[in-house]
Short mmCIF file of C-alpha atoms in Angstrom, two decimals:
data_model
loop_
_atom_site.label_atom_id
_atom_site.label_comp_id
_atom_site.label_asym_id
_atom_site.label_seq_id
_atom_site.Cartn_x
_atom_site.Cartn_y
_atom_site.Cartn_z
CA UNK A 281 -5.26 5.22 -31.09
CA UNK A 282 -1.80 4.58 -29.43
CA UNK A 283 -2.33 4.18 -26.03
CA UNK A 284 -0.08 5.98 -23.89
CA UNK A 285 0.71 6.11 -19.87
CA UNK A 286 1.75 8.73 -17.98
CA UNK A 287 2.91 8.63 -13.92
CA UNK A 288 1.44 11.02 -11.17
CA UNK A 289 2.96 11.11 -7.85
CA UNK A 290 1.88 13.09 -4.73
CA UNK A 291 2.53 16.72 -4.44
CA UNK A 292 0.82 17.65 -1.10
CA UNK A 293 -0.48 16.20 1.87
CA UNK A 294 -4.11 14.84 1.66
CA UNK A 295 -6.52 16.42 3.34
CA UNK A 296 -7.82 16.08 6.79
CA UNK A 297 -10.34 13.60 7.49
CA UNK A 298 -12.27 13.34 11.44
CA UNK A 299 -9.48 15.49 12.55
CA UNK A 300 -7.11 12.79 11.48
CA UNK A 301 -4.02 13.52 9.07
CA UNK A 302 -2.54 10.93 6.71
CA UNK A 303 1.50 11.92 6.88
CA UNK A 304 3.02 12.68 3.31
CA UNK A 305 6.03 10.75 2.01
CA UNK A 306 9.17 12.93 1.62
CA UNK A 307 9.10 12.63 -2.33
CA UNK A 308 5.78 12.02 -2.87
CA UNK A 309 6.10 8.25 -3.86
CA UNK A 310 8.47 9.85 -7.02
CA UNK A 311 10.64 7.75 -6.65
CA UNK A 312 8.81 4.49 -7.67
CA UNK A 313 6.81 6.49 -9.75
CA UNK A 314 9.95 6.73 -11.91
CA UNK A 315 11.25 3.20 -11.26
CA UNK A 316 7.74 2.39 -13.10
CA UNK A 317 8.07 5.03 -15.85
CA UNK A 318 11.40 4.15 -16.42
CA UNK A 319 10.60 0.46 -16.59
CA UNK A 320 7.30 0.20 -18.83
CA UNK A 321 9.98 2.73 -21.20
CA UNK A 322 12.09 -0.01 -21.14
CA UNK A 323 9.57 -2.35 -22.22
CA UNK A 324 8.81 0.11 -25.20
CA UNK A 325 5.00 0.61 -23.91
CA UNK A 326 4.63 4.96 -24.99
CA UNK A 327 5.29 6.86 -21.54
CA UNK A 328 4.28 10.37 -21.32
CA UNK A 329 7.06 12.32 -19.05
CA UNK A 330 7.62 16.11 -18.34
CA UNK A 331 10.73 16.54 -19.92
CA UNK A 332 11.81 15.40 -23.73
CA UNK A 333 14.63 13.40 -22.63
CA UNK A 334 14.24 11.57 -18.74
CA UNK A 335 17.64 11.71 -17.09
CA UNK A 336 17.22 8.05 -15.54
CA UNK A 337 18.48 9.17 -12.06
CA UNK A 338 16.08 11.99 -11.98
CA UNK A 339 12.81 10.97 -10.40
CA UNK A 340 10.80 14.40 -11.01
CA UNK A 341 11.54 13.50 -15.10
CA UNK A 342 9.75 10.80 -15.28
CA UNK A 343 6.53 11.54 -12.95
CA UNK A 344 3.76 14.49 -13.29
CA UNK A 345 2.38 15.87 -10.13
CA UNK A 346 -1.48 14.84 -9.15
CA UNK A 347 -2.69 18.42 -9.01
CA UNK A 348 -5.12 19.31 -11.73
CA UNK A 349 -2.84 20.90 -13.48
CA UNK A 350 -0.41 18.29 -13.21
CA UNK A 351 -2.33 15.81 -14.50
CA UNK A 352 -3.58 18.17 -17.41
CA UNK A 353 -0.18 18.72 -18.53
CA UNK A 354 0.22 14.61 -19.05
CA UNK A 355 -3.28 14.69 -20.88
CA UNK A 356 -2.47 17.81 -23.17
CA UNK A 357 0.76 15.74 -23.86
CA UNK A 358 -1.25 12.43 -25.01
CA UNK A 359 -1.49 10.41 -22.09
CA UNK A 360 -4.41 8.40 -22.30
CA UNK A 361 -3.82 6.05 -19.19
CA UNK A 362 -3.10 7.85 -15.65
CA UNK A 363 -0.54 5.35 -13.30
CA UNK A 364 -2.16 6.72 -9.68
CA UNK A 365 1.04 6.25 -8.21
CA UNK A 366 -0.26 8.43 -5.26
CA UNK A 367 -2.43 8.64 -2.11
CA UNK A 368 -5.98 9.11 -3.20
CA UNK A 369 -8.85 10.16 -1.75
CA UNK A 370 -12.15 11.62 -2.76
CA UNK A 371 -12.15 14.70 -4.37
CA UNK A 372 -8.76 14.05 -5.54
CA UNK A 373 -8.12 16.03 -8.98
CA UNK A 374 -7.75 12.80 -10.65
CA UNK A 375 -12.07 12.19 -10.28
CA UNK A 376 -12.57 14.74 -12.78
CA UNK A 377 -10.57 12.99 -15.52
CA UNK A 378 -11.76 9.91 -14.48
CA UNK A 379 -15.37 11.24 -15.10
CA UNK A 380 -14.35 12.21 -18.68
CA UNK A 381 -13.38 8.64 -19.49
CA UNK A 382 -9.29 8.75 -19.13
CA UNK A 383 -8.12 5.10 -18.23
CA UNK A 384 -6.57 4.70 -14.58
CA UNK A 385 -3.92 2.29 -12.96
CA UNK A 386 -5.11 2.41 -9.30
CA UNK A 387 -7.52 2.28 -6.96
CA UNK A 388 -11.43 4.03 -6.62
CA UNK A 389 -10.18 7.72 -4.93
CA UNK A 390 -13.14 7.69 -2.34
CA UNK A 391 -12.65 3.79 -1.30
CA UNK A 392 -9.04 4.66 -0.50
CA UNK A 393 -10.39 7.51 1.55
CA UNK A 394 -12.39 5.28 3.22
CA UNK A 395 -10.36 2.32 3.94
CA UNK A 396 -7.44 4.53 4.48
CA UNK A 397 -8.67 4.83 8.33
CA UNK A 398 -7.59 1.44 9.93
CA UNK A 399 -10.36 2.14 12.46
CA UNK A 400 -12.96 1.92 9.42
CA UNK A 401 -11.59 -1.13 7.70
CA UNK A 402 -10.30 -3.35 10.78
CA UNK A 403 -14.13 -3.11 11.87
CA UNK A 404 -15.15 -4.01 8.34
CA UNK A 405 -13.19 -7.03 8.59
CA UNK A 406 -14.13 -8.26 11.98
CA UNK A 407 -18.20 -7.66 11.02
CA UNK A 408 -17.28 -10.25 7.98
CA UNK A 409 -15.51 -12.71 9.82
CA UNK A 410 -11.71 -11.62 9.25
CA UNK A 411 -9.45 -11.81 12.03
CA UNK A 412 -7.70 -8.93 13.24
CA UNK A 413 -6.15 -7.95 16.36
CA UNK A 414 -7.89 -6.52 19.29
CA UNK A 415 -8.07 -2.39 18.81
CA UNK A 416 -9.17 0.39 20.40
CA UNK A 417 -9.09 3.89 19.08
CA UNK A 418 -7.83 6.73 21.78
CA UNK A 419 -8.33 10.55 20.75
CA UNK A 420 -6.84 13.87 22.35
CA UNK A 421 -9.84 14.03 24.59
CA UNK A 422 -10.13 10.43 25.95
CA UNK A 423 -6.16 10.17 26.00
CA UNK A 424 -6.61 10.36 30.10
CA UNK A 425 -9.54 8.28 30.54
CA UNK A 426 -9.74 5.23 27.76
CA UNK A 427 -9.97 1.43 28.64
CA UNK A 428 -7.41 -1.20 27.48
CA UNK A 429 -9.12 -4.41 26.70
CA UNK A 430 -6.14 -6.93 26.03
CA UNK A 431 -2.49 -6.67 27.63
CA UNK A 432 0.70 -4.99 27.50
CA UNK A 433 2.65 -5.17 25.45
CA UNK A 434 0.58 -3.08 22.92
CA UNK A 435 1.39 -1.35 19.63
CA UNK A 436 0.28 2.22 18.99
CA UNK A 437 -0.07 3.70 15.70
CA UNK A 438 -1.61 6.78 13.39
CA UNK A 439 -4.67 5.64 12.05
CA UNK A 440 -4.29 6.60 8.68
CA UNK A 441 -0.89 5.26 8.65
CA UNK A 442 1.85 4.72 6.40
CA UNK A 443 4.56 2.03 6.75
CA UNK A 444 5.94 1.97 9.99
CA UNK A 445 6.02 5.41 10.13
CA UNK A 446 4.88 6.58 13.89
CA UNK A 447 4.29 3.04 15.21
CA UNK A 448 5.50 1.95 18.41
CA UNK A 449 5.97 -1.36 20.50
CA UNK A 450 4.28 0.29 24.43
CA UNK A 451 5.40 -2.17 26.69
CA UNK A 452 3.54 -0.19 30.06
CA UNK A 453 0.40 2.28 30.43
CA UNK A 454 3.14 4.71 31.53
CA UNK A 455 5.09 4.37 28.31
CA UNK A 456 1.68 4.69 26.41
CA UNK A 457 0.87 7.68 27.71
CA UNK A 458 4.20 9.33 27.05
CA UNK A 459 3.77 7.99 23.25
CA UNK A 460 0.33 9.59 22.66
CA UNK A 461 1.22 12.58 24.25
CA UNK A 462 4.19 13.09 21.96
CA UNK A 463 2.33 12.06 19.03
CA UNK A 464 -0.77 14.46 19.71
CA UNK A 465 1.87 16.95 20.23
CA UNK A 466 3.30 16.48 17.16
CA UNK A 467 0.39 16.91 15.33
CA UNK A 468 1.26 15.38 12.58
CA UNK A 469 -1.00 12.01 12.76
CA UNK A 470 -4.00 14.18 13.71
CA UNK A 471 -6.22 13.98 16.59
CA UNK A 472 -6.99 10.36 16.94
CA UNK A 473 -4.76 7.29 17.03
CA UNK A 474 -4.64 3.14 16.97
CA UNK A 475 -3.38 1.12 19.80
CA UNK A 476 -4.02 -2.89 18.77
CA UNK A 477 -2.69 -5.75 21.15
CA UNK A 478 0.88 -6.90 19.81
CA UNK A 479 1.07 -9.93 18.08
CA UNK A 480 4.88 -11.53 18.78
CA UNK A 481 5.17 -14.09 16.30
CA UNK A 482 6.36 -14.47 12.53
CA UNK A 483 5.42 -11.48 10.34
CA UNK A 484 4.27 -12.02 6.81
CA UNK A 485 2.97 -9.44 4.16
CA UNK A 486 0.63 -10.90 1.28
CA UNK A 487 -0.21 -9.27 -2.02
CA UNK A 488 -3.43 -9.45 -3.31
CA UNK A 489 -4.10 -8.55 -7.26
CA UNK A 490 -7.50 -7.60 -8.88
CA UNK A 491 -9.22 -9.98 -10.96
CA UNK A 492 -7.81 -9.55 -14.85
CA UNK A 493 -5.96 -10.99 -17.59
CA UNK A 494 -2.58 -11.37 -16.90
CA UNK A 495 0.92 -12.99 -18.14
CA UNK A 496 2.47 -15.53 -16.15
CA UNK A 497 4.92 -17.98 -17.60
CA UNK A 498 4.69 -16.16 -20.86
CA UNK A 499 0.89 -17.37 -20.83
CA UNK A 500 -2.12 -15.74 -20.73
CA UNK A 501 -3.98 -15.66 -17.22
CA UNK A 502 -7.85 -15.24 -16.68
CA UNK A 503 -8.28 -14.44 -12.98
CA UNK A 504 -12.00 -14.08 -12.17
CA UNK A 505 -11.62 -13.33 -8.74
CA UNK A 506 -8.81 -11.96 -6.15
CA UNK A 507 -5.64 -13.83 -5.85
CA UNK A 508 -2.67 -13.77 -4.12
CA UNK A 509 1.16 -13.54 -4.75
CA UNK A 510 3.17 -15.81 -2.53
CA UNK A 511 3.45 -14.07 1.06
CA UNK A 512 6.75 -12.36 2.10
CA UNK A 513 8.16 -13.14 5.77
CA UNK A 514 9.63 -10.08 7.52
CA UNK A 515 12.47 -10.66 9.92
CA UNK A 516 15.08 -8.30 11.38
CA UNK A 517 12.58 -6.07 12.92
CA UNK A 518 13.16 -3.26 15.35
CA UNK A 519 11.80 -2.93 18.99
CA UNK A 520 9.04 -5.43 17.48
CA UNK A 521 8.14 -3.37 14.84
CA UNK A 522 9.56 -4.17 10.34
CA UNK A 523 11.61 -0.65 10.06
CA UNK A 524 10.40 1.81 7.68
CA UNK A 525 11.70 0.85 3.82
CA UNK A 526 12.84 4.23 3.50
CA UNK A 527 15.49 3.51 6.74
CA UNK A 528 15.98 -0.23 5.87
CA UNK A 529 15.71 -1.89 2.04
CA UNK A 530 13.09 -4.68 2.33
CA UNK A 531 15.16 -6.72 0.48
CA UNK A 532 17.41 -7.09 3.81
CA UNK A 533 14.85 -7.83 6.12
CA UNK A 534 12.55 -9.50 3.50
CA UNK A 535 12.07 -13.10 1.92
CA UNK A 536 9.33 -15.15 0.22
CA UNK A 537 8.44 -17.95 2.18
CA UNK A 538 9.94 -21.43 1.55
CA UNK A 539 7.95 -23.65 -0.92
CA UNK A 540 7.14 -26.07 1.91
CA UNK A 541 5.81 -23.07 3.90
CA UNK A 542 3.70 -21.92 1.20
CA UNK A 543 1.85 -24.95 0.61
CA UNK A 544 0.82 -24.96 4.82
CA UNK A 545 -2.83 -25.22 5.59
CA UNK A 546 -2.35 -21.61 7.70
CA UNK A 547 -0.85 -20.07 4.62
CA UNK A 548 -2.89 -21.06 2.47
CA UNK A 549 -6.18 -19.74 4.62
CA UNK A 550 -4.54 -16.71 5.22
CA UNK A 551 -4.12 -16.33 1.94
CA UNK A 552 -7.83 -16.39 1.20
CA UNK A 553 -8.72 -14.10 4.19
CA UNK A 554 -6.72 -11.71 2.38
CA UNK A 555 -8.16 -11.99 -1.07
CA UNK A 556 -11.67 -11.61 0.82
CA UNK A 557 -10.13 -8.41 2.57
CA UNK A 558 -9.66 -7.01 -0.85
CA UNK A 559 -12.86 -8.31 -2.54
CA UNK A 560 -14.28 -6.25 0.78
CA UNK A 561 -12.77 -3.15 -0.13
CA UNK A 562 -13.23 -3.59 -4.17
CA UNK A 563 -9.48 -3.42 -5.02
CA UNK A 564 -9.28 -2.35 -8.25
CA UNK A 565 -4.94 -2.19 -8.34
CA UNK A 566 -2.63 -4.37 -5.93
CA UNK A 567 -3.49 -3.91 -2.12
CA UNK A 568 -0.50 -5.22 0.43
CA UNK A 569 -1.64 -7.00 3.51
CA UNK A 570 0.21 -7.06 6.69
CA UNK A 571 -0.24 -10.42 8.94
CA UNK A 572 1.31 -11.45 12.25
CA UNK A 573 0.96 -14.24 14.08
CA UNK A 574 -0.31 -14.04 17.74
CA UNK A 575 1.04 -16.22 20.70
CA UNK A 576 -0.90 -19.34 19.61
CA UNK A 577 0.24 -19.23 16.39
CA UNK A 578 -2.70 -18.08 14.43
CA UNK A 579 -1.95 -14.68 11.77
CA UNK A 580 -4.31 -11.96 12.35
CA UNK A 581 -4.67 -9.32 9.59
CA UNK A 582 -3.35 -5.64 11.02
CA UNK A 583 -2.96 -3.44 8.14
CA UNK A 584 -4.82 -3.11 4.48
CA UNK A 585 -2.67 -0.73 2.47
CA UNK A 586 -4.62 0.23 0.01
CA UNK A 587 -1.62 1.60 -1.89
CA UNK A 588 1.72 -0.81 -1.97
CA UNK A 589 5.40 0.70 -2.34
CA UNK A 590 5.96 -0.26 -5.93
CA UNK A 591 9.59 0.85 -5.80
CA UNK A 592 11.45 -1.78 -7.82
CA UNK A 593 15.04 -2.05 -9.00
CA UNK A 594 14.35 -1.51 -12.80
CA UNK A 595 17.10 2.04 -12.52
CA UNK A 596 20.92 1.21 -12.44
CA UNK A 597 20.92 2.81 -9.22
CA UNK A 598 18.36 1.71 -7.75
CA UNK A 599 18.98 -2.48 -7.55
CA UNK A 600 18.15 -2.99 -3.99
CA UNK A 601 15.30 -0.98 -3.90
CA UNK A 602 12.62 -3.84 -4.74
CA UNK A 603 9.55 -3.46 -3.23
CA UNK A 604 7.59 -5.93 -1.25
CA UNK A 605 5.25 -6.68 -4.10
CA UNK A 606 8.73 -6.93 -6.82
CA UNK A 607 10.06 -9.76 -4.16
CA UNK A 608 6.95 -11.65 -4.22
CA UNK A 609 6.20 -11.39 -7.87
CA UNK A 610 9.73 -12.73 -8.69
CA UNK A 611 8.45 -15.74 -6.76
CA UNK A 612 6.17 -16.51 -9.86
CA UNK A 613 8.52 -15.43 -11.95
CA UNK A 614 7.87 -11.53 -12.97
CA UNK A 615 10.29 -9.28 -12.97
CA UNK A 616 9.98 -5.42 -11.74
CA UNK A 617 8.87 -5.15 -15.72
CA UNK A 618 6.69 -7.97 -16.04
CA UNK A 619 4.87 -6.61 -12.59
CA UNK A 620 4.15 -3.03 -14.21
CA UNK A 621 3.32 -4.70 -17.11
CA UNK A 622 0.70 -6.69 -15.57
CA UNK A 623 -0.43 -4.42 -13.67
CA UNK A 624 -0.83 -2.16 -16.65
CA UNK A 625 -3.11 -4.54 -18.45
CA UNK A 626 -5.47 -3.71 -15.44
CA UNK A 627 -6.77 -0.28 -16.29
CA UNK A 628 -10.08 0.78 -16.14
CA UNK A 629 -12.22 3.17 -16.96
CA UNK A 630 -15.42 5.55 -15.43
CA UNK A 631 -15.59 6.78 -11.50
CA UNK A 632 -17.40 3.51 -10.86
CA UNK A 633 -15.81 0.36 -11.89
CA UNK A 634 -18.76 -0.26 -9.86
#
C-alpha cells in the first residue's frame, strides 16, 4: 500500500499541567505545517490535505487540525503517516491512532508532556552530568519570599515555554518582582515560573536528529545513535534575549558557525552534551537545543525544545522564513525538502517506540 502523509497542526491550547499553562502559537504552528505539506508535495511523496486543490498561500489547506476528529478526517482520507506538527502531550487525540498502528513523524505525546516543563528536564540534565545554568523555580505563593542563589542579572521565563515568548533579561530584585507580578497577572504562563542566572556570552542553538537512515550527499546514512547538525550562532539579540521568530526572521539574526569554529574542542563537546540531552529524553523527531556561554566561556544548556520551528522557505512567499533547523541542515547540504524528507524516513510506529 501507497503510503501517504498527512499534516496536523494545533487547534487549542494544551492543557494545564501543576497549575502551569504552555501558551498557544497564534496559528497553531500552520504555517510550517504547510511549508512541510507543500514541500514533501513538491517532492511528489502522496500528501493528504483538506481541500482537493491546496491554494499554496493558504496554510489551513494544507494542514488538518489535531482534534480527534481532525485527525480522523486525514485517516478516512488515506493518510497512513501523521506529521505531529503540534504541541503534544499525553492524552493528546493523536495516542489513540497511534495505539491502532498509524505511523507518526514526531515525538512520544507523554515525554513531550514531561520534558515540556524546563523545571523537570533542566534537573534531569544536571542529575546526569549536563551543564545547565543555575535555576530556581518561583510560584504565586513564594513570589514574596524565594531565595536567589546566583546574581543579577537574571533571566525569568514561563516554564513551559515557547521561543522567547515571555522571557525577560531582570537586571534588579526590584525589576524581578515587577516581572512576576505582571506575568502571574497575566495568567497566561500559569502559576509557576523559571528564573536561571544569565549567561552573557555567544549564543548557539544545536539540532539533534534521532538515530535512522538518512540521505546525505545523495548517500545513504546509518545513524545508530543521536547526532547533531552543525550549531547555529544567534546574534542581534534584544535586551539580552534572541527575539521571538515570529517578530524577527532567524535568518537575520542567525548563522551556522564558521568551519574553523565547528571543528573547536568546546563545539564539538557541546555537541555531544546535546545528543546525550536527547538520548535522555528518547527523541524520537528533531529536538533544538539552546546553549549560551557563561562569563568564563563555557556553554551551558538552557532550553530542550522538544518540538523545533520547522518553518522553511519551500512557499514562494515564504523565502525568508527558514527555520533554525532549515539553516543548519543547509550546512550539510539539505535543502527545506531534503530536511522533510529525511525526517520523513523517520516514522514510527506503536505508543512505545519504547
Amino acid at each position: 500500500m501507497e503510503e501517504k502523509v498527512a499534516v496536523i497542526y494545533q487547534a487549542k491550547a494544551p492543557p494545564e499541567r501543576n497549575g502551569i499553562l504552555k501558551p498557544m502559537k497564534p496559528g497553531g504552528y500552520s504555517d510550517s505545517g504547510a511549508d512541510i505539506a507543500y514541500s514533501l508535495q513538491q517532492q511528489n511523496i502522496p500528501v493528504v490535505t483538506p481541500v482537493k486543490d491546496p491554494r499554496v498561500e493558504h496554510d489551513l489547506d494544507w494542514v488538518f487540525p489535531d482534534s480527534l476528529e481532525g485527525i480522523q478526517t486525514a485517516v478516512d482520507n488515506g493518510a497512513t503517516i501523521i506529521w505531529l506538527n503540534t504541541v503534544l502531550y499525553q492524552s493528546h487525540p493523536i495516542e489513540a491512532f497511534i495505539r491502532q498502528g498509524i505511523s507518526v513523524v514526531g515525538q512520544i505525546p507523554e515525554n513531550v508532556d514531561v520534558y515540556d516543563d524546563k523545571w523537570v528536564t533542566n534537573n534531569l540534565l544536571r542529575k546526569n552530568h549536563l551543564p545547565i545554568p543555575k535555576s530556581v523555580m518561583i510560584t504565586k505563593e513564594n513570589a514574596g519570599n524565594y531565595q536567589l542563589h546566583f546574581p543579577f542579572p537574571v533571566v525569568a521565563k514561563p516554564i513551559r515555554g515557547r521561543g522567547s515568548q515571555g522571557v525577560s533579561l531582570v537586571n534588579t530584585a526590584e525589576e524581578l518582582t515587577t516581572i512576576l507580578q505582571a506575568m502571574f497577572r497575566s495568567q497566561d504562563y500559569g502559576q509557576a515560573l523559571y528564573v536561571e542566572e544569565f549567561l552573557p556570552r555567544q549564543e548557539v542553538t544545536v539540532t539533534v536528529m534521532p538515530p535512522g537512515s538518512y540521505i546525505i550527499h545523495k548517500e545513504s546514512v546509518i545513524q545508530e545513535d543521536y547526532w547533531s547538525l552543525p550549531p547555529v550562532r544567534r546574534f542581534n539579540h534584544e535586551n539580552g534575549i534572541a527575539p521571538y521568530n515570529g517578530t524577527v526572521a532567524v535568518i537575520n539574526n542567525s548563522e551556522i558557525l564558521s568551519d574553523g569554529e565547528l571543528q573547536k574542542g568546546d563545539i564539538l563537546q557541546l555537541c555531544n552534551q546535546c545528543e546525550a540531552a536527547a538520548r535522555l529524553v528518547n527523541a524520537k523527531a528533531p529536538v533544538r537545543i539552546d546553549c549560551r556561554a557563561n562569563t568564563e566561556g563555557k556553554y551551558l544548556l538552557f532550553d530542550v525544545n522538544m518540538k523545533p520551528n520547522m518553518t522553511g522557505a519551500s512557499r514562494p512567499h515564504r523565502t525568508d522564513q527558514d527555520s533554525l533547523t532549515a539553516l543548519a541542515a543547509r550546512k550539510i547540504g539539505w535543502s527545506f525538502p531534503d530536511l522533510t524528507f529525511n525526517m520523513l524516513k523517520q516514522h514510527w510506529k506503536n505508543s512505545a517506540g519504547r
